[in-house]
PDB file of C-alpha atoms and ligand atoms in Angstrom:
ATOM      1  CA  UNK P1250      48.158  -0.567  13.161  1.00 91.00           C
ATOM      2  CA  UNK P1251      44.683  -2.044  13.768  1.00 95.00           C
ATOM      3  CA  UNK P1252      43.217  -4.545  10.908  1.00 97.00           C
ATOM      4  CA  UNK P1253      39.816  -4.503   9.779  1.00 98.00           C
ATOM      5  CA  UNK P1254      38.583  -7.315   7.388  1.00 98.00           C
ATOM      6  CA  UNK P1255      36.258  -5.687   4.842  1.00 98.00           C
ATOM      7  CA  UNK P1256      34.067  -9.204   3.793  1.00 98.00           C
ATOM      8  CA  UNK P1257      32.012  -8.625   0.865  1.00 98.00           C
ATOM      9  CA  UNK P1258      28.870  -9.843   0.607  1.00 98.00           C
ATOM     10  CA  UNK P1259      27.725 -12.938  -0.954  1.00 98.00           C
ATOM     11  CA  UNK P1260      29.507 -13.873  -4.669  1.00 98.00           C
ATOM     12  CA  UNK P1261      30.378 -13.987  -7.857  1.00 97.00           C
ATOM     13  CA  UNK P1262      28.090 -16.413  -8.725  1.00 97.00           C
ATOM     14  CA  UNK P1263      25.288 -16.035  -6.145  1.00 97.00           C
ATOM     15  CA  UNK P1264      25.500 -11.813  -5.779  1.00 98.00           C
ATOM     16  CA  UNK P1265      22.404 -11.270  -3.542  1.00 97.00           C
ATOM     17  CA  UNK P1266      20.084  -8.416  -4.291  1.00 97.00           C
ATOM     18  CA  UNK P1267      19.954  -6.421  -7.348  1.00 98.00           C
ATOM     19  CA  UNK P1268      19.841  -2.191  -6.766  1.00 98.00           C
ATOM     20  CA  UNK P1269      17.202  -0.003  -9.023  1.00 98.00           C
ATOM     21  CA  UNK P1270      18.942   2.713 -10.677  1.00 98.00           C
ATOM     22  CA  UNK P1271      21.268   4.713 -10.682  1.00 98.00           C
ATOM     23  CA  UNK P1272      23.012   1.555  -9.483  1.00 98.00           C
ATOM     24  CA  UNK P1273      21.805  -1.137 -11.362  1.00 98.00           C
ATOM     25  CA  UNK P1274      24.253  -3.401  -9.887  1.00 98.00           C
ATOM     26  CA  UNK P1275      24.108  -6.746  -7.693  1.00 98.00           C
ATOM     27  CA  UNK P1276      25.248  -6.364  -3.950  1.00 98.00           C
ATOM     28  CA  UNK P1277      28.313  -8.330  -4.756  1.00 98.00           C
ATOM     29  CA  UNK P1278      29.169  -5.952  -7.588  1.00 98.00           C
ATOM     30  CA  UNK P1279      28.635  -2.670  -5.653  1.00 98.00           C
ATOM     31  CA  UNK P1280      29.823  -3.955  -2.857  1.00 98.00           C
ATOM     32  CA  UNK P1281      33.511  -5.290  -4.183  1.00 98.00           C
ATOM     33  CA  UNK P1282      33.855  -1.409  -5.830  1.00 98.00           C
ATOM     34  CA  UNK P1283      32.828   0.386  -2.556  1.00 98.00           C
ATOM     35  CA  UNK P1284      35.294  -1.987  -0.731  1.00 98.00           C
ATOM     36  CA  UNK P1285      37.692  -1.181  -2.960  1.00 98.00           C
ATOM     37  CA  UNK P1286      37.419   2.745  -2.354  1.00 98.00           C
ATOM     38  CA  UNK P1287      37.375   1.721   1.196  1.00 98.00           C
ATOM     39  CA  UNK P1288      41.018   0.500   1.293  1.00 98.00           C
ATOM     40  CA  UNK P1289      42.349   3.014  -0.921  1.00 98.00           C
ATOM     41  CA  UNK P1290      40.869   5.868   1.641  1.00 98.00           C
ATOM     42  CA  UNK P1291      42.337   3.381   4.236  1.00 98.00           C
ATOM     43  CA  UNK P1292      45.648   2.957   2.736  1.00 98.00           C
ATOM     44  CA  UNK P1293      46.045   7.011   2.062  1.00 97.00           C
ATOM     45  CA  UNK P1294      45.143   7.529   5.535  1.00 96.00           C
ATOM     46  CA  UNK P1295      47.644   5.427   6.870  1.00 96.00           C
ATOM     47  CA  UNK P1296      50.548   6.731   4.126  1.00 96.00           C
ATOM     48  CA  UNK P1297      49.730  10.100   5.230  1.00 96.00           C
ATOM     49  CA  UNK P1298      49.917   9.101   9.717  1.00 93.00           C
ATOM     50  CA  UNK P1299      46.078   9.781  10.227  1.00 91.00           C
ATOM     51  CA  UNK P1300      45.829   8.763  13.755  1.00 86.00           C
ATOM     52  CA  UNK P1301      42.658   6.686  13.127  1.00 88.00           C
ATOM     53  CA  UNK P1302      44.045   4.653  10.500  1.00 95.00           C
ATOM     54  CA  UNK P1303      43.333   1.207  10.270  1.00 97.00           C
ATOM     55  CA  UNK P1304      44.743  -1.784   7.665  1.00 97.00           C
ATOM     56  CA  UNK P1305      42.646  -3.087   5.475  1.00 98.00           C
ATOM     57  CA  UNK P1306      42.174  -6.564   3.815  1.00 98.00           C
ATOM     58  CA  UNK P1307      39.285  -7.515   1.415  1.00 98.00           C
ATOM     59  CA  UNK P1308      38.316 -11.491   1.585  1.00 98.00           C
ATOM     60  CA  UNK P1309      35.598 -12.960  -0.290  1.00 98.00           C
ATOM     61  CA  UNK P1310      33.236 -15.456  -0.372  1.00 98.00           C
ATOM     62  CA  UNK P1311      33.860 -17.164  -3.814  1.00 98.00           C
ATOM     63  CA  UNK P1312      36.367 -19.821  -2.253  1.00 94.00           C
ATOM     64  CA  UNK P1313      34.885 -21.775   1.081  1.00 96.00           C
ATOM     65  CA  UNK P1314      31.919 -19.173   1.758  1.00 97.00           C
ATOM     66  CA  UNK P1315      31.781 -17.301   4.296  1.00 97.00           C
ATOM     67  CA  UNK P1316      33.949 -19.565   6.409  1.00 97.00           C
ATOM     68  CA  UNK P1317      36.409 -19.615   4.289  1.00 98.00           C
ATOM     69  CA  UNK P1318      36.029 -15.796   4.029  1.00 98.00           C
ATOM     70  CA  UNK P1319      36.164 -15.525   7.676  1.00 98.00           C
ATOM     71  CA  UNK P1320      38.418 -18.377   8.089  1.00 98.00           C
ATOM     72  CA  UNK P1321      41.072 -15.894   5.711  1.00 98.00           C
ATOM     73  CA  UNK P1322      40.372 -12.995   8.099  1.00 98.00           C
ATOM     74  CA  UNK P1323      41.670 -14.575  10.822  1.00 98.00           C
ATOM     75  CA  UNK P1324      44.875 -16.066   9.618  1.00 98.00           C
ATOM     76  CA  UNK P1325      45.519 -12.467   8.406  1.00 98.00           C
ATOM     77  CA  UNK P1326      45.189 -11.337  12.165  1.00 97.00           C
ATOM     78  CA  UNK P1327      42.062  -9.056  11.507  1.00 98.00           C
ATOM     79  CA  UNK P1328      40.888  -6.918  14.799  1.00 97.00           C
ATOM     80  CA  UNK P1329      37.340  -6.745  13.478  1.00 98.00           C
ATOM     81  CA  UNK P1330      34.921  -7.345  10.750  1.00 98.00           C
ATOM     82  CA  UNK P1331      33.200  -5.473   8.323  1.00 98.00           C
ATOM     83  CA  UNK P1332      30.736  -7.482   6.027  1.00 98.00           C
ATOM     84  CA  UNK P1333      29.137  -5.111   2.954  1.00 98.00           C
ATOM     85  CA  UNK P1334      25.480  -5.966   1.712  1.00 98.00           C
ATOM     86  CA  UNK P1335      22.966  -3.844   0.752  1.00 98.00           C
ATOM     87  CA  UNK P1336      18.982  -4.270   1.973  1.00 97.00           C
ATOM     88  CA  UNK P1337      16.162  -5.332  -0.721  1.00 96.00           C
ATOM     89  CA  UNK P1338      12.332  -5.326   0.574  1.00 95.00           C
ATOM     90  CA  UNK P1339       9.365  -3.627  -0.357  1.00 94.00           C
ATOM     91  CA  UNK P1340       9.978  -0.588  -2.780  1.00 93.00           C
ATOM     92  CA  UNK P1341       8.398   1.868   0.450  1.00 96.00           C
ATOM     93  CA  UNK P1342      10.983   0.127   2.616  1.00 97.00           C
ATOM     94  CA  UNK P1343      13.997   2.872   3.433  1.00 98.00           C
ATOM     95  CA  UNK P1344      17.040   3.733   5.680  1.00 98.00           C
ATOM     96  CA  UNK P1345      19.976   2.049   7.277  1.00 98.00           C
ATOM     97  CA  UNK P1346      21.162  -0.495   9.668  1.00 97.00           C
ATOM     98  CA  UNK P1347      23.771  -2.210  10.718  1.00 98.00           C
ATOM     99  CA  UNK P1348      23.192  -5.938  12.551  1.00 98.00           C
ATOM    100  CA  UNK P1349      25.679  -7.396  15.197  1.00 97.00           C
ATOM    101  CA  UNK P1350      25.303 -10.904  17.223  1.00 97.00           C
ATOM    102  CA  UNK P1351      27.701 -10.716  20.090  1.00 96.00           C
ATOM    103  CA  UNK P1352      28.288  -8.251  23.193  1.00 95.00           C
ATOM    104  CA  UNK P1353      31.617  -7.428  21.851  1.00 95.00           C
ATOM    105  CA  UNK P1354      30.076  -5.850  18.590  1.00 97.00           C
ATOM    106  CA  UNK P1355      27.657  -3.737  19.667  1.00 97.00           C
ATOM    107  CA  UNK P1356      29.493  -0.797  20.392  1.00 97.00           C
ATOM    108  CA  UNK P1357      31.350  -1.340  16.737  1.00 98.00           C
ATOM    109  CA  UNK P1358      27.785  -1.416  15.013  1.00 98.00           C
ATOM    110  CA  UNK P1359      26.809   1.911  16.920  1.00 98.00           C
ATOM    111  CA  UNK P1360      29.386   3.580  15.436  1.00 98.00           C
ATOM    112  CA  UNK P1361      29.170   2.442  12.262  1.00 98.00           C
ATOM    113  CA  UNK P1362      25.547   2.821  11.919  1.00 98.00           C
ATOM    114  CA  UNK P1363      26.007   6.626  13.022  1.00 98.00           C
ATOM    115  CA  UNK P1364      28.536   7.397  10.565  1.00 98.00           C
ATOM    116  CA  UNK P1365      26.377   5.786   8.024  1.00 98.00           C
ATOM    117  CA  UNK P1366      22.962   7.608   8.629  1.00 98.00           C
ATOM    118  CA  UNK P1367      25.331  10.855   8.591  1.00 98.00           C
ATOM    119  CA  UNK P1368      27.146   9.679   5.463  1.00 98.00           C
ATOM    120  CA  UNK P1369      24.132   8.861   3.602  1.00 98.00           C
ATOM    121  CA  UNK P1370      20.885  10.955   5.185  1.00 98.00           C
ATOM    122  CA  UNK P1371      18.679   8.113   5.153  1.00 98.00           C
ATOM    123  CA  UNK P1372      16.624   6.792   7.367  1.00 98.00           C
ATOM    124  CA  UNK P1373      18.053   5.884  11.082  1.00 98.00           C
ATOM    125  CA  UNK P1374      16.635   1.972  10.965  1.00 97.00           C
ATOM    126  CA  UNK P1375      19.239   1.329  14.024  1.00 97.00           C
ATOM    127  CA  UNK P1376      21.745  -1.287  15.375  1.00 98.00           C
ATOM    128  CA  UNK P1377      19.649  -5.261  15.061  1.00 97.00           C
ATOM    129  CA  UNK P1378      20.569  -8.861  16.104  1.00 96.00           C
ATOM    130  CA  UNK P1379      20.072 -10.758  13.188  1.00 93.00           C
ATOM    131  CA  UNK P1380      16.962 -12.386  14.773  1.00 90.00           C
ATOM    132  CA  UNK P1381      15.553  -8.631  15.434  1.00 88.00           C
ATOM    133  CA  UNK P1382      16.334  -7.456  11.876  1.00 86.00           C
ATOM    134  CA  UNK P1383      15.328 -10.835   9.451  1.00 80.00           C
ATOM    135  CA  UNK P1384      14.743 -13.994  11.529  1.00 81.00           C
ATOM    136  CA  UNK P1385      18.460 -14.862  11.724  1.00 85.00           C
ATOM    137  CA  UNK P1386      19.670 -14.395   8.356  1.00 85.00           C
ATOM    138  CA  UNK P1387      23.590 -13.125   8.885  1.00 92.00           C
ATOM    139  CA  UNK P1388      23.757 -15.090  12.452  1.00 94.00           C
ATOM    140  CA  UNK P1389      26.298 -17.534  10.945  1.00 94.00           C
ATOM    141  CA  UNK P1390      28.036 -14.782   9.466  1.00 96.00           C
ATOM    142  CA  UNK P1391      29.107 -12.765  12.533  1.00 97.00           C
ATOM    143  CA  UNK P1392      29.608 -15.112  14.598  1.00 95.00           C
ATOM    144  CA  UNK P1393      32.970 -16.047  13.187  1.00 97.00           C
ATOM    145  CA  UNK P1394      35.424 -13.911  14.826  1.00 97.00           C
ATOM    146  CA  UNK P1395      35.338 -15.107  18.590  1.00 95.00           C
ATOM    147  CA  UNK P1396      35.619 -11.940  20.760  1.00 94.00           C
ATOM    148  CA  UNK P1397      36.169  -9.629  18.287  1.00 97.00           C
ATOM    149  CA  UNK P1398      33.751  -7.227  16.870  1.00 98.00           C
ATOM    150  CA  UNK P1399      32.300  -8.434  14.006  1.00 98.00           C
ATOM    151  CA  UNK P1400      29.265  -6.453  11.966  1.00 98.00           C
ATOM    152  CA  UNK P1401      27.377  -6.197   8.858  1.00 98.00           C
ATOM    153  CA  UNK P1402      26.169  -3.016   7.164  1.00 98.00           C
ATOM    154  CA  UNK P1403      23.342  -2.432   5.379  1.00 98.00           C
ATOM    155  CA  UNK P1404      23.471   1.385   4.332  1.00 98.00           C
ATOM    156  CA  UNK P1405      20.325   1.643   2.049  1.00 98.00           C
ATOM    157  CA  UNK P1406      17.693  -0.510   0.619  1.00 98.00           C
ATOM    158  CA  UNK P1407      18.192  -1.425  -3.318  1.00 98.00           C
ATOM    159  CA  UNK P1408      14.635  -1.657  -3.538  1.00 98.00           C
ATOM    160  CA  UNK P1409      14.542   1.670  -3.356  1.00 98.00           C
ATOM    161  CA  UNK P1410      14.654   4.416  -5.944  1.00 98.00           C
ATOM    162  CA  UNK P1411      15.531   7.266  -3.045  1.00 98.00           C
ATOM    163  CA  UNK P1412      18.219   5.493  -1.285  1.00 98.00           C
ATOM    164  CA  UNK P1413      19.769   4.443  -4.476  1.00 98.00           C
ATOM    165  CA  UNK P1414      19.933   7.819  -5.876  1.00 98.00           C
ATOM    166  CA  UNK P1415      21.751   8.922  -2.451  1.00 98.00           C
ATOM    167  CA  UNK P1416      23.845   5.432  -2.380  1.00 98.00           C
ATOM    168  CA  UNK P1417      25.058   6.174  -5.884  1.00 98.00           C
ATOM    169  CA  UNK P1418      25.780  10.083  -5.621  1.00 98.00           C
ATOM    170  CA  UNK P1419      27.459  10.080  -2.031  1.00 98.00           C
ATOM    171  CA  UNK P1420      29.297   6.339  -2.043  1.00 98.00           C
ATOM    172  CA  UNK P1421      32.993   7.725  -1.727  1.00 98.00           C
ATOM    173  CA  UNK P1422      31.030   9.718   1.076  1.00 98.00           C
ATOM    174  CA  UNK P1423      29.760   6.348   2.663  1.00 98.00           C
ATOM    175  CA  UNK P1424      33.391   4.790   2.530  1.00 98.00           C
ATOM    176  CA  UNK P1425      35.336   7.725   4.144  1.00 98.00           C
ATOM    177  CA  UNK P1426      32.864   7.393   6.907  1.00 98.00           C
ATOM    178  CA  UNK P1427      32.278   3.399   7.335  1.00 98.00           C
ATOM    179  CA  UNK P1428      36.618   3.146   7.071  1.00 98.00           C
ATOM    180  CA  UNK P1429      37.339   6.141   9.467  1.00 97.00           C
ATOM    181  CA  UNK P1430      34.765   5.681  12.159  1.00 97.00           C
ATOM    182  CA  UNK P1431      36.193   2.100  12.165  1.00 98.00           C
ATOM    183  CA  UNK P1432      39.267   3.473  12.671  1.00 96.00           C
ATOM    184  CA  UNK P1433      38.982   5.869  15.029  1.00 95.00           C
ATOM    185  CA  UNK P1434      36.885   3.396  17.225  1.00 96.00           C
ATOM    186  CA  UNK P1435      39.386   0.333  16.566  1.00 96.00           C
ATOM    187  CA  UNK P1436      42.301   1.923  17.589  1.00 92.00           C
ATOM    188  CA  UNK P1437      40.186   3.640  20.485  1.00 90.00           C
ATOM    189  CA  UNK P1438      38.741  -0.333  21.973  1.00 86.00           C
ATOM    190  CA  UNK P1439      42.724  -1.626  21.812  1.00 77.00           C
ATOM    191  CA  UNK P1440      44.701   1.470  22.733  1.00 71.00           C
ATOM    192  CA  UNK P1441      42.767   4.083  24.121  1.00 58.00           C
ATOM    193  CA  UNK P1442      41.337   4.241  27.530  1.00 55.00           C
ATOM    194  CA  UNK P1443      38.343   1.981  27.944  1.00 52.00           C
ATOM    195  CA  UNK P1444      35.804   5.017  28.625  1.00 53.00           C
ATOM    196  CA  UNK P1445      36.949   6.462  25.447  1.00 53.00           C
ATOM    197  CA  UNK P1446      35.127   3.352  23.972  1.00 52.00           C
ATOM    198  CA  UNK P1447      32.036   3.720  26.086  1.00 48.00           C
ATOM    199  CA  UNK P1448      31.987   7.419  25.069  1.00 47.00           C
ATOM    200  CA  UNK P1449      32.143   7.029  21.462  1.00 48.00           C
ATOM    201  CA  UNK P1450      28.158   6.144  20.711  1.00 47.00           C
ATOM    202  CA  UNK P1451      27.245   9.261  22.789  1.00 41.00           C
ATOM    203  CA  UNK P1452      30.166  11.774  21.403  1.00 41.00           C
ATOM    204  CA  UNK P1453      28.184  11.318  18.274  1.00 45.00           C
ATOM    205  CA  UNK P1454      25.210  14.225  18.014  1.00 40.00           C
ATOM    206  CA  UNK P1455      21.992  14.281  17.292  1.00 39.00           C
ATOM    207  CA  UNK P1456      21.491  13.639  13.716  1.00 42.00           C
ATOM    208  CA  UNK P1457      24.522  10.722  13.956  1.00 41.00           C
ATOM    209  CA  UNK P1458      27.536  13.077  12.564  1.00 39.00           C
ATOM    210  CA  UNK P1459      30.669  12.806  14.478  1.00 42.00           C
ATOM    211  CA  UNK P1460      31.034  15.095  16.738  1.00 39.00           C
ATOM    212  CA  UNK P1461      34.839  15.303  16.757  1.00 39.00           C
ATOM    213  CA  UNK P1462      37.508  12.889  15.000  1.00 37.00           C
ATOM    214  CA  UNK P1463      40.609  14.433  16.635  1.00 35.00           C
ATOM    215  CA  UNK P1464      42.171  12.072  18.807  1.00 36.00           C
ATOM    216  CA  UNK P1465      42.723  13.245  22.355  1.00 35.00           C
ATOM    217  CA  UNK P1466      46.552  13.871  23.032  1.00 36.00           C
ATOM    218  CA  UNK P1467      47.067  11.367  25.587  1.00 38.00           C
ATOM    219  CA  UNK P1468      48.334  13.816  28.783  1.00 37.00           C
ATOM    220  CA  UNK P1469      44.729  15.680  28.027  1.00 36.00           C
ATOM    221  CA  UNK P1470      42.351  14.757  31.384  1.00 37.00           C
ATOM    222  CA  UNK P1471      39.304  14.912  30.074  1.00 38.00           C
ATOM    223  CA  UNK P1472      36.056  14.151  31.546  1.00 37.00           C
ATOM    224  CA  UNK P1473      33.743  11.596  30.286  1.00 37.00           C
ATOM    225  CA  UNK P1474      30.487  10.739  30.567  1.00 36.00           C
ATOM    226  CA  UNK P1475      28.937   7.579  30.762  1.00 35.00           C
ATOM    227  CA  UNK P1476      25.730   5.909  29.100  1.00 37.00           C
ATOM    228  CA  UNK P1477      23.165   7.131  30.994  1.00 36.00           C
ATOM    229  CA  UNK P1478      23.439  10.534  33.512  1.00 36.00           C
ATOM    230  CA  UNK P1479      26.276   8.852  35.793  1.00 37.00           C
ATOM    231  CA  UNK P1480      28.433  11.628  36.532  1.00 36.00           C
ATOM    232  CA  UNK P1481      31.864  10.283  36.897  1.00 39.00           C
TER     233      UNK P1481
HETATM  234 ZN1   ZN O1359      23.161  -9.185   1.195  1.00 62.85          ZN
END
């Protein structure tokens, strides 16, 4: 089975942005609790033999910061990265996004930001470098796993009444979806055929919902198309 490091954002001591109610909780706090959901879903899935299921770790970043964090992920063997944080700005200032660094995570973030915006119905803000998104802040952070993909999610702004409201009511609805489009695409980049991969961001429709999470038997020729209008 595929592993996914779920890294929560900043710590204990230092827990990043505060969220207006409902929450009224520190990234760090929200973040270890929806983390938490996130393995359980993860750990049903794969008790039950969901296809898309994926093993899931939790590090922190209360002992060695996010190296050590990262540093923890690897020696467990982890196939990707997940890092949870929540945005803070301007109380106007709404939506999602999800920021990568390297070529290898891009198609990761895509997915993940789709299954967010569906999850959540907030704002499509779209897939950033760190540079695009907040002049580098997170750069350090993803670039710790070598080739593998490694992203962090920010599913709402905690600055903001409106996504808080639809943060708090539809969280377990934002872990299902951040743990099993992770799956599904994990085991898809390191199984599957490689234009399975490259199909993923565009099998998704037009207001980011999966279009499908069957998995295709594997004697099923299917045709698939490529980014772009390439006909294959
Ligand atoms: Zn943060």
């Amino acid at each position: 089975m595929k592993k996914l490091a779920l890294v929560v954002g900043h710590t204990r001591a230092r827990p990043g942005a505060f969220a207006v109610a409902p929450i009224g909780q520190s990234e760090n706090t929200w973040n270890t609790d929806l983390a938490t959901t996130m393995k359980a879903i993860a750990d049903t899935d794969a008790d039950a033999g969901h296809p898309g299921a994926v093993s899931v770790s939790i590090f922190t970043r209360d002992d060695g910061g996010v190296v050590g964090a990262y540093r923890r992920a690897r020696q467990w063997g982890a196939d990707a990265a997940l890092e949870l944080h929540f945005n803070a700005a301007m109380p106007a200032a709404t939506g999602t996004e999800t920021l990568y660094l390297t070529p290898a995570s891009q198609g990761f973030a895509a997915v993940i930001q789709a299954a967010t915006v569906a999850a959540l119905g907030l704002r499509d803000r779209g897939i950033k470098t760190p540079h695009a998104a907040s002049g580098g802040r997170g750069a350090a952070n993803l670039s710790q796993m070598g080739a593998r993909p490694s992203i962090l999610t920010e599913p709402f702004f905690g600055s903001n009444p409106g996504d808080c409201a639809a943060a708090h009511t539809r969280k377990r609805r934002l872990a299902a979806a951040q743990i099993r489009a992770a799956g599904h695409y994990l085991n898809a980049l390191y199984d599957g055929d490689p234009d399975d991969v490259a199909t993923l961001p565009v099998a998704l429709n037009g207001r980011g919902a999966p279009a499908r999470w069957t998995i295709h038997p594997p004697d099923a020729p299917r045709r698939v198309r490529a980014f772009g209008a390439r006909k294959p």
